CSV table of C-alpha atoms and ligand atoms in Angstrom, one decimal:
chain,number,residue,atom,x,y,z
W,230,UNK,CA,-103.6,106.7,63.7
W,231,UNK,CA,-107.0,105.1,62.9
W,232,UNK,CA,-106.9,106.6,59.4
W,233,UNK,CA,-103.4,105.2,58.8
W,234,UNK,CA,-104.4,101.7,60.0
W,235,UNK,CA,-107.5,101.8,57.8
W,236,UNK,CA,-105.5,102.9,54.8
W,237,UNK,CA,-102.9,100.1,55.2
W,238,UNK,CA,-105.7,97.6,55.7
W,239,UNK,CA,-107.4,98.6,52.6
W,240,UNK,CA,-104.2,98.5,50.5
W,241,UNK,CA,-103.7,94.9,51.7
W,242,UNK,CA,-107.3,94.0,50.9
W,243,UNK,CA,-107.0,95.6,47.5
W,244,UNK,CA,-103.9,93.7,46.6
W,245,UNK,CA,-105.3,90.5,47.9
W,246,UNK,CA,-108.4,91.1,45.8
W,247,UNK,CA,-106.3,91.9,42.7
W,248,UNK,CA,-104.6,88.5,42.8
W,249,UNK,CA,-107.4,86.4,44.3
W,250,UNK,CA,-109.5,84.1,42.1
W,251,UNK,CA,-112.8,85.7,41.2
W,252,UNK,CA,-116.0,83.9,40.7
W,253,UNK,CA,-116.3,83.4,37.0
W,254,UNK,CA,-119.6,83.8,35.2
W,255,UNK,CA,-121.8,85.6,32.8
W,256,UNK,CA,-124.3,88.3,33.8
W,257,UNK,CA,-127.0,89.8,31.6
W,258,UNK,CA,-128.3,93.3,32.1
W,259,UNK,CA,-130.8,95.4,30.1
W,260,UNK,CA,-128.9,98.2,28.3
W,261,UNK,CA,-131.7,100.4,26.9
W,262,UNK,CA,-133.6,100.5,23.6
W,263,UNK,CA,-132.7,101.5,20.1
W,264,UNK,CA,-134.5,104.5,18.4
W,265,UNK,CA,-136.8,101.9,16.9
W,266,UNK,CA,-137.6,100.6,20.4
W,267,UNK,CA,-135.7,97.3,20.1
W,268,UNK,CA,-134.3,96.2,23.5
W,269,UNK,CA,-130.5,95.9,23.9
W,270,UNK,CA,-128.8,93.7,26.5
W,271,UNK,CA,-125.3,93.9,28.0
W,272,UNK,CA,-123.4,90.7,28.8
W,273,UNK,CA,-120.7,90.8,31.4
W,274,UNK,CA,-118.2,87.9,31.1
W,275,UNK,CA,-115.9,87.6,34.1
W,276,UNK,CA,-113.2,84.9,34.1
W,277,UNK,CA,-111.5,83.3,37.1
W,278,UNK,CA,-108.6,85.9,36.9
W,279,UNK,CA,-111.1,88.7,37.3
W,280,UNK,CA,-110.8,89.9,33.7
W,281,UNK,CA,-114.1,91.4,32.7
W,282,UNK,CA,-115.4,91.8,29.1
W,283,UNK,CA,-118.6,93.6,28.5
W,284,UNK,CA,-120.4,93.0,25.2
W,285,UNK,CA,-123.8,94.4,24.1
W,286,UNK,CA,-126.2,93.1,21.5
W,287,UNK,CA,-126.3,96.4,19.6
W,288,UNK,CA,-123.5,96.1,17.1
W,289,UNK,CA,-122.0,93.2,19.1
W,290,UNK,CA,-119.9,96.0,20.6
W,291,UNK,CA,-117.2,95.3,23.2
W,292,UNK,CA,-118.0,98.2,25.6
W,293,UNK,CA,-115.4,97.4,28.3
W,294,UNK,CA,-112.5,95.1,28.7
W,295,UNK,CA,-110.7,95.1,32.1
W,296,UNK,CA,-107.2,93.6,32.0
W,297,UNK,CA,-104.6,93.5,34.8
W,298,UNK,CA,-101.3,95.5,34.8
W,299,UNK,CA,-98.0,94.2,36.2
W,300,UNK,CA,-99.4,94.8,39.8
W,301,UNK,CA,-102.6,93.0,39.1
W,302,UNK,CA,-104.6,96.2,38.9
W,303,UNK,CA,-107.4,96.1,36.4
W,304,UNK,CA,-108.0,98.9,33.9
W,305,UNK,CA,-110.5,99.2,31.1
W,306,UNK,CA,-108.4,99.1,28.0
W,307,UNK,CA,-110.9,99.8,25.3
W,308,UNK,CA,-112.5,103.1,24.2
W,309,UNK,CA,-116.3,103.5,24.3
W,310,UNK,CA,-119.3,105.1,25.8
W,311,UNK,CA,-121.1,104.6,29.2
W,312,UNK,CA,-124.5,104.0,27.8
W,313,UNK,CA,-126.4,103.0,24.6
W,314,UNK,CA,-127.3,106.7,23.9
W,315,UNK,CA,-123.6,107.4,23.5
W,316,UNK,CA,-123.4,104.8,20.8
W,317,UNK,CA,-126.7,105.7,19.1
W,318,UNK,CA,-125.6,109.3,18.8
W,319,UNK,CA,-122.8,108.2,16.5
W,320,UNK,CA,-119.3,107.0,17.1
W,321,UNK,CA,-116.3,105.8,15.1
W,322,UNK,CA,-117.0,102.0,15.3
W,323,UNK,CA,-115.8,101.7,19.0
W,324,UNK,CA,-115.6,98.0,19.8
W,325,UNK,CA,-118.1,97.1,17.0
W,326,UNK,CA,-118.5,94.1,14.8
W,327,UNK,CA,-118.1,95.3,11.2
W,328,UNK,CA,-119.7,93.8,8.1
W,329,UNK,CA,-120.9,92.8,5.6
W,330,UNK,CA,-117.7,94.2,4.2
W,331,UNK,CA,-115.2,95.7,6.6
W,332,UNK,CA,-113.0,98.5,5.2
W,333,UNK,CA,-113.4,100.2,1.8
W,334,UNK,CA,-114.9,99.3,-1.5
W,335,UNK,CA,-113.9,101.8,-4.3
W,336,UNK,CA,-116.7,104.2,-5.3
W,337,UNK,CA,-119.1,101.7,-3.6
W,338,UNK,CA,-119.2,99.6,-6.8
W,339,UNK,CA,-118.4,96.0,-7.7
W,340,UNK,CA,-119.4,93.5,-10.4
W,341,UNK,CA,-120.3,90.0,-9.6
W,342,UNK,CA,-121.4,87.3,-12.1
W,343,UNK,CA,-121.8,90.0,-14.7
W,344,UNK,CA,-124.0,92.2,-12.6
W,345,UNK,CA,-122.9,95.6,-11.2
W,346,UNK,CA,-123.8,96.4,-7.6
W,347,UNK,CA,-124.0,99.9,-6.1
W,348,UNK,CA,-123.5,100.5,-2.4
W,349,UNK,CA,-124.0,103.6,-0.4
W,350,UNK,CA,-120.9,105.9,-0.4
W,351,UNK,CA,-120.2,106.9,3.1
W,352,UNK,CA,-116.5,107.7,3.2
W,353,UNK,CA,-115.4,110.3,0.7
W,354,UNK,CA,-116.0,108.7,-2.7
W,355,UNK,CA,-116.0,105.1,-1.2
W,356,UNK,CA,-118.1,102.7,0.8
W,357,UNK,CA,-116.8,101.9,4.3
W,358,UNK,CA,-117.5,99.2,6.9
W,359,UNK,CA,-120.7,97.8,5.4
W,360,UNK,CA,-122.6,100.9,4.6
W,361,UNK,CA,-124.9,103.4,6.4
W,362,UNK,CA,-126.4,100.8,8.6
W,363,UNK,CA,-123.7,98.1,8.8
W,364,UNK,CA,-123.5,95.2,11.2
W,365,UNK,CA,-122.2,97.7,13.9
W,366,UNK,CA,-125.7,99.3,14.0
W,367,UNK,CA,-128.0,96.3,14.2
W,368,UNK,CA,-129.2,94.4,17.2
W,369,UNK,CA,-127.6,90.9,17.2
W,370,UNK,CA,-129.6,87.9,18.5
W,371,UNK,CA,-128.1,85.9,21.3
W,372,UNK,CA,-128.0,82.2,20.4
W,373,UNK,CA,-126.0,81.2,23.5
W,374,UNK,CA,-124.6,82.7,26.6
W,375,UNK,CA,-123.0,80.0,28.7
W,376,UNK,CA,-120.1,79.0,30.9
W,377,UNK,CA,-118.5,75.7,29.9
W,378,UNK,CA,-115.7,74.0,32.0
W,379,UNK,CA,-113.2,76.0,29.9
W,380,UNK,CA,-114.7,79.3,28.8
W,381,UNK,CA,-117.4,81.9,28.9
W,382,UNK,CA,-119.2,81.9,25.6
W,383,UNK,CA,-121.5,84.5,24.0
W,384,UNK,CA,-122.8,83.5,20.6
W,385,UNK,CA,-124.5,86.2,18.5
W,386,UNK,CA,-126.1,86.0,15.1
W,387,UNK,CA,-127.5,88.3,12.5
W,388,UNK,CA,-129.4,87.7,9.3
W,389,UNK,CA,-128.7,90.4,6.7
W,390,UNK,CA,-131.4,90.4,4.0
W,391,UNK,CA,-130.9,90.1,0.3
W,392,UNK,CA,-130.2,93.6,-1.0
W,393,UNK,CA,-129.5,95.1,2.4
W,394,UNK,CA,-127.1,98.1,2.0
W,395,UNK,CA,-127.0,97.1,-1.7
W,396,UNK,CA,-125.3,93.6,-1.2
W,397,UNK,CA,-126.7,90.5,-2.9
W,398,UNK,CA,-127.9,87.5,-1.0
W,399,UNK,CA,-129.3,86.7,2.5
W,400,UNK,CA,-126.3,86.4,4.7
W,401,UNK,CA,-126.5,84.7,8.0
W,402,UNK,CA,-123.6,85.5,10.2
W,403,UNK,CA,-122.6,84.0,13.6
W,404,UNK,CA,-120.0,85.6,15.8
W,405,UNK,CA,-118.9,83.7,18.9
W,406,UNK,CA,-117.0,85.6,21.6
W,407,UNK,CA,-115.3,83.4,24.1
W,408,UNK,CA,-113.2,84.2,27.1
W,409,UNK,CA,-111.2,81.3,28.6
W,410,UNK,CA,-111.7,80.9,32.3
W,411,UNK,CA,-108.0,80.9,33.2
W,412,UNK,CA,-106.4,83.0,30.4
W,413,UNK,CA,-106.9,86.6,29.7
W,414,UNK,CA,-108.0,86.6,26.1
W,415,UNK,CA,-111.0,87.3,23.9
W,416,UNK,CA,-111.5,84.9,21.1
W,417,UNK,CA,-113.8,85.8,18.2
W,418,UNK,CA,-115.0,83.1,15.8
W,419,UNK,CA,-116.9,84.4,12.8
W,420,UNK,CA,-118.9,82.2,10.4
W,421,UNK,CA,-121.4,83.0,7.6
W,422,UNK,CA,-123.5,81.4,4.9
W,423,UNK,CA,-125.4,82.9,2.0
W,424,UNK,CA,-128.0,82.0,-0.5
W,425,UNK,CA,-126.4,84.1,-3.3
W,426,UNK,CA,-122.7,84.9,-4.0
W,427,UNK,CA,-121.7,87.9,-2.0
W,428,UNK,CA,-118.5,89.6,-0.7
W,429,UNK,CA,-117.9,89.0,3.0
W,430,UNK,CA,-115.2,90.5,5.3
W,431,UNK,CA,-116.1,90.6,9.0
W,432,UNK,CA,-114.0,92.1,11.7
W,433,UNK,CA,-114.0,93.7,15.1
W,434,UNK,CA,-113.1,97.4,15.4
W,435,UNK,CA,-112.0,97.8,19.1
W,436,UNK,CA,-109.9,100.8,20.0
W,437,UNK,CA,-107.3,99.8,22.5
W,438,UNK,CA,-105.2,101.8,24.9
W,439,UNK,CA,-103.1,99.4,27.0
W,440,UNK,CA,-102.6,102.1,29.7
W,441,UNK,CA,-106.4,102.5,30.1
W,442,UNK,CA,-109.0,104.1,27.8
W,443,UNK,CA,-108.7,107.4,29.6
W,444,UNK,CA,-105.0,107.6,29.9
W,445,UNK,CA,-104.1,109.9,27.0
W,446,UNK,CA,-102.4,108.8,23.8
W,447,UNK,CA,-101.0,105.5,22.7
W,448,UNK,CA,-97.8,106.9,21.0
W,449,UNK,CA,-95.5,105.4,23.6
W,450,UNK,CA,-96.9,101.9,23.2
W,451,UNK,CA,-94.6,99.6,21.3
W,452,UNK,CA,-95.9,97.8,18.2
W,453,UNK,CA,-94.7,94.8,16.3
W,454,UNK,CA,-96.6,93.7,13.1
W,455,UNK,CA,-95.7,90.4,11.5
W,456,UNK,CA,-95.7,91.8,8.0
W,457,UNK,CA,-93.0,92.8,5.5
W,458,UNK,CA,-95.4,94.3,3.1
W,459,UNK,CA,-98.5,96.5,2.9
W,460,UNK,CA,-101.1,97.3,0.3
W,461,UNK,CA,-100.2,100.6,-1.3
W,462,UNK,CA,-103.2,102.9,-1.4
W,463,UNK,CA,-104.4,106.1,-3.0
W,464,UNK,CA,-105.4,109.3,-1.1
W,465,UNK,CA,-108.8,107.8,-0.4
W,466,UNK,CA,-107.2,104.7,1.1
W,467,UNK,CA,-108.2,102.4,-1.9
W,468,UNK,CA,-105.4,100.0,-2.7
W,469,UNK,CA,-103.7,100.6,-6.1
W,470,UNK,CA,-103.1,96.9,-6.4
W,471,UNK,CA,-99.4,97.2,-5.6
W,472,UNK,CA,-98.0,95.3,-2.7
W,473,UNK,CA,-95.1,97.3,-1.3
W,474,UNK,CA,-92.2,96.5,1.1
W,475,UNK,CA,-92.3,98.2,4.5
W,476,UNK,CA,-88.5,98.2,4.7
W,477,UNK,CA,-87.1,101.7,4.9
W,478,UNK,CA,-90.5,103.3,5.5
W,479,UNK,CA,-92.2,104.5,8.8
W,480,UNK,CA,-94.6,101.6,8.2
W,481,UNK,CA,-91.9,99.1,9.2
W,482,UNK,CA,-93.0,97.4,12.5
W,483,UNK,CA,-91.1,94.2,12.0
W,484,UNK,CA,-89.2,95.2,15.1
W,485,UNK,CA,-90.9,96.4,18.2
W,486,UNK,CA,-91.2,100.3,17.8
W,487,UNK,CA,-93.1,103.0,19.7
W,488,UNK,CA,-96.2,103.9,17.6
W,489,UNK,CA,-95.3,107.6,17.8
W,490,UNK,CA,-91.6,107.2,16.9
W,491,UNK,CA,-92.0,107.9,13.2
W,492,UNK,CA,-95.6,109.1,13.1
W,493,UNK,CA,-94.4,112.7,12.3
W,494,UNK,CA,-93.0,111.5,9.0
W,495,UNK,CA,-96.5,110.4,7.7
W,496,UNK,CA,-98.5,112.4,5.3
W,497,UNK,CA,-102.2,112.7,5.1
W,498,UNK,CA,-104.8,114.8,6.9
W,499,UNK,CA,-105.2,113.9,9.7
W,500,UNK,CA,-101.8,112.2,9.6
W,501,UNK,CA,-101.2,108.9,11.3
W,502,UNK,CA,-101.3,105.2,10.5
W,503,UNK,CA,-104.3,103.8,8.6
W,504,UNK,CA,-103.1,101.0,6.4
W,505,UNK,CA,-103.5,97.3,5.6
W,506,UNK,CA,-100.6,95.0,6.3
W,507,UNK,CA,-100.0,91.8,4.3
W,508,UNK,CA,-99.5,89.2,7.0
W,509,UNK,CA,-97.3,86.2,6.6
W,510,UNK,CA,-98.2,83.4,6.1
W,511,UNK,CA,-101.3,84.6,4.2
W,512,UNK,CA,-103.3,81.5,5.3
W,513,UNK,CA,-103.7,79.8,8.6
W,514,UNK,CA,-103.8,81.0,12.2
W,515,UNK,CA,-100.7,83.1,13.2
W,516,UNK,CA,-99.5,85.8,15.4
W,517,UNK,CA,-100.2,89.0,13.5
W,518,UNK,CA,-99.2,91.8,15.9
W,519,UNK,CA,-98.0,92.5,19.4
W,520,UNK,CA,-98.3,95.8,21.4
W,521,UNK,CA,-96.5,96.4,24.7
W,522,UNK,CA,-97.1,99.3,27.1
W,523,UNK,CA,-93.9,100.0,29.1
W,524,UNK,CA,-95.8,102.0,31.7
W,525,UNK,CA,-98.3,99.3,32.8
W,526,UNK,CA,-96.5,96.2,31.6
W,527,UNK,CA,-99.6,95.1,29.6
W,528,UNK,CA,-99.0,93.2,26.5
W,529,UNK,CA,-101.6,92.5,23.7
W,530,UNK,CA,-101.0,89.8,21.2
W,531,UNK,CA,-103.3,89.5,18.2
W,532,UNK,CA,-103.6,86.2,16.4
W,533,UNK,CA,-105.7,85.7,13.3
W,534,UNK,CA,-106.6,83.5,10.3
W,535,UNK,CA,-106.9,86.6,8.1
W,536,UNK,CA,-104.5,87.6,5.4
W,537,UNK,CA,-104.4,91.2,6.4
W,538,UNK,CA,-104.6,93.6,9.3
W,539,UNK,CA,-105.6,97.3,9.3
W,540,UNK,CA,-103.5,99.3,11.7
W,541,UNK,CA,-105.3,102.5,12.5
W,542,UNK,CA,-103.8,104.9,15.1
W,543,UNK,CA,-107.1,106.8,15.9
W,544,UNK,CA,-106.2,109.7,13.6
W,545,UNK,CA,-109.8,110.9,13.3
W,546,UNK,CA,-110.4,111.1,17.0
W,547,UNK,CA,-110.6,114.8,17.8
W,548,UNK,CA,-111.8,115.2,21.4
W,549,UNK,CA,-115.5,115.5,20.3
W,550,UNK,CA,-116.3,112.0,21.5
W,551,UNK,CA,-117.0,112.1,25.2
W,552,UNK,CA,-116.2,108.7,26.3
W,553,UNK,CA,-116.7,106.5,29.4
W,554,UNK,CA,-116.6,108.4,32.7
W,555,UNK,CA,-116.3,111.7,30.8
W,556,UNK,CA,-113.0,110.7,29.1
W,557,UNK,CA,-112.1,112.9,26.2
W,558,UNK,CA,-110.7,110.9,23.3
W,559,UNK,CA,-108.3,113.1,21.4
W,560,UNK,CA,-106.2,112.1,18.3
W,561,UNK,CA,-104.3,108.8,19.0
W,562,UNK,CA,-106.2,108.0,22.2
W,563,UNK,CA,-106.5,104.5,20.9
W,564,UNK,CA,-105.3,102.1,18.2
W,565,UNK,CA,-107.2,99.5,16.2
W,566,UNK,CA,-105.8,96.2,14.8
W,567,UNK,CA,-108.6,95.1,12.5
W,568,UNK,CA,-108.0,91.6,11.2
W,569,UNK,CA,-109.4,91.5,7.7
W,570,UNK,CA,-109.2,90.6,4.0
W,571,UNK,CA,-107.6,93.4,2.0
W,572,UNK,CA,-109.6,96.6,1.3
W,573,UNK,CA,-111.5,96.6,-2.0
W,574,UNK,CA,-110.6,93.0,-2.7
W,575,UNK,CA,-113.8,92.7,-4.6
W,576,UNK,CA,-112.3,94.9,-7.3
W,577,UNK,CA,-108.7,93.5,-7.2
W,578,UNK,CA,-108.0,90.3,-9.0
W,579,UNK,CA,-104.6,89.6,-7.4
W,580,UNK,CA,-105.9,89.9,-3.8
W,581,UNK,CA,-107.1,86.8,-1.8
W,582,UNK,CA,-110.8,86.2,-2.8
W,583,UNK,CA,-113.7,87.5,-0.7
W,584,UNK,CA,-116.7,86.1,-2.5
W,585,UNK,CA,-118.7,83.7,-0.5
W,586,UNK,CA,-120.8,81.2,-2.5
W,587,UNK,CA,-124.0,79.5,-1.4
W,588,UNK,CA,-122.2,76.1,-1.0
W,589,UNK,CA,-119.4,77.4,1.2
W,590,UNK,CA,-119.0,78.6,4.8
W,591,UNK,CA,-117.1,81.8,5.5
W,592,UNK,CA,-115.0,81.6,8.7
W,593,UNK,CA,-112.4,83.7,10.4
W,594,UNK,CA,-110.9,83.6,13.9
W,595,UNK,CA,-109.1,86.4,15.8
W,596,UNK,CA,-107.8,86.3,19.3
W,597,UNK,CA,-106.9,89.3,21.4
W,598,UNK,CA,-104.6,87.9,24.2
W,599,UNK,CA,-103.5,90.0,27.2
W,600,UNK,CA,-100.5,89.3,29.4
W,601,UNK,CA,-97.8,91.0,31.3
W,602,UNK,CA,-94.3,91.5,29.9
W,603,UNK,CA,-91.0,93.0,31.0
W,604,UNK,CA,-90.4,94.6,27.7
L,885,GLA,C1,-111.0,102.2,9.8
L,885,GLA,C2,-110.5,103.0,8.7
L,885,GLA,C3,-110.2,104.4,9.1
L,885,GLA,C4,-111.4,105.0,9.8
L,885,GLA,C5,-111.8,104.1,10.9
L,885,GLA,C6,-113.1,104.6,11.6
L,885,GLA,O1,-109.9,101.8,10.6
L,885,GLA,O2,-109.4,102.4,8.0
L,885,GLA,O3,-109.9,105.2,8.0
L,885,GLA,O4,-112.5,105.1,8.9
L,885,GLA,O5,-112.1,102.8,10.5
L,885,GLA,O6,-113.0,105.9,11.9
């Protein structure tokens, strides 16, 4: 009898806790050292609804993101590792800031102002995600970690030297993560300046599973992408330059569709989605994509200023990555929606331009908003 009373009491307490207002704030914790001995910190941003976002200074990585389901129960909806070692041992960009150039540059080569630049080739014949030591593998400086009357703000910066990873110009990037006190979203404002012309394309590479990072695959989660076209690519995922309609293909997510519904029709090894969508309108802040998980009721909306978004269905995950709490991340354990300029834009004259000049300021804003929906 006592056991039953205790159980009922704890259920009531748990539910009360789930809906109660939490004390909002930012907590800083040491998170280990890099192989070079640089200290890394973890920042825990908790808003008034209890949504928790953990971000570390190594790679500006979002390590955990606890969002409520339809019963108010929190789950960690991003893939990642428990500790710094897990990330230092190598991982497929879990939660990371990606730069100086997110996505691919054909053969690692481009010409700017008459000079040819050669980058490290780290993805088949191409350069991917900023090189061997991209912005995902550096320790970001914390410029600000504060709670305002509206939001929790963590501002990070990183100065990439002239010639780093083969890119021209000293590039100073600032990335501001902010979480509103009363709304469950993570806003990411990126800005950058340079002293020489250079390509810039910054993004965040979080892998989401709206059921929880350790809850199997994302194939039943329903996706809408606000795009009628995509950039057609070759076998190495370099755009051919052609913009193709999604209509009549398994890439059509103009209507909400389970991610797994047509995934079996896709070619490639390993098969799955890994393509850049052409968002409409190309300029300005707009809703880019929406994902809904029928099981938990969680809904994710992605808003961005960027002209494109890479939808990647975790095709390369193969169970080798032991994740948080021993979770095994198999193929399609998470999806990425990487707001970006189109891949290889630096070699494609008809794509929106990506060259930042010394007199200009690069900026991009992307918002990941969590809510509950009925369908
Ligand atoms: C991006 C790419 C994928 C893959 C992942 C990281 O989404 O488009 O092909 O490289 O990053 O594994």
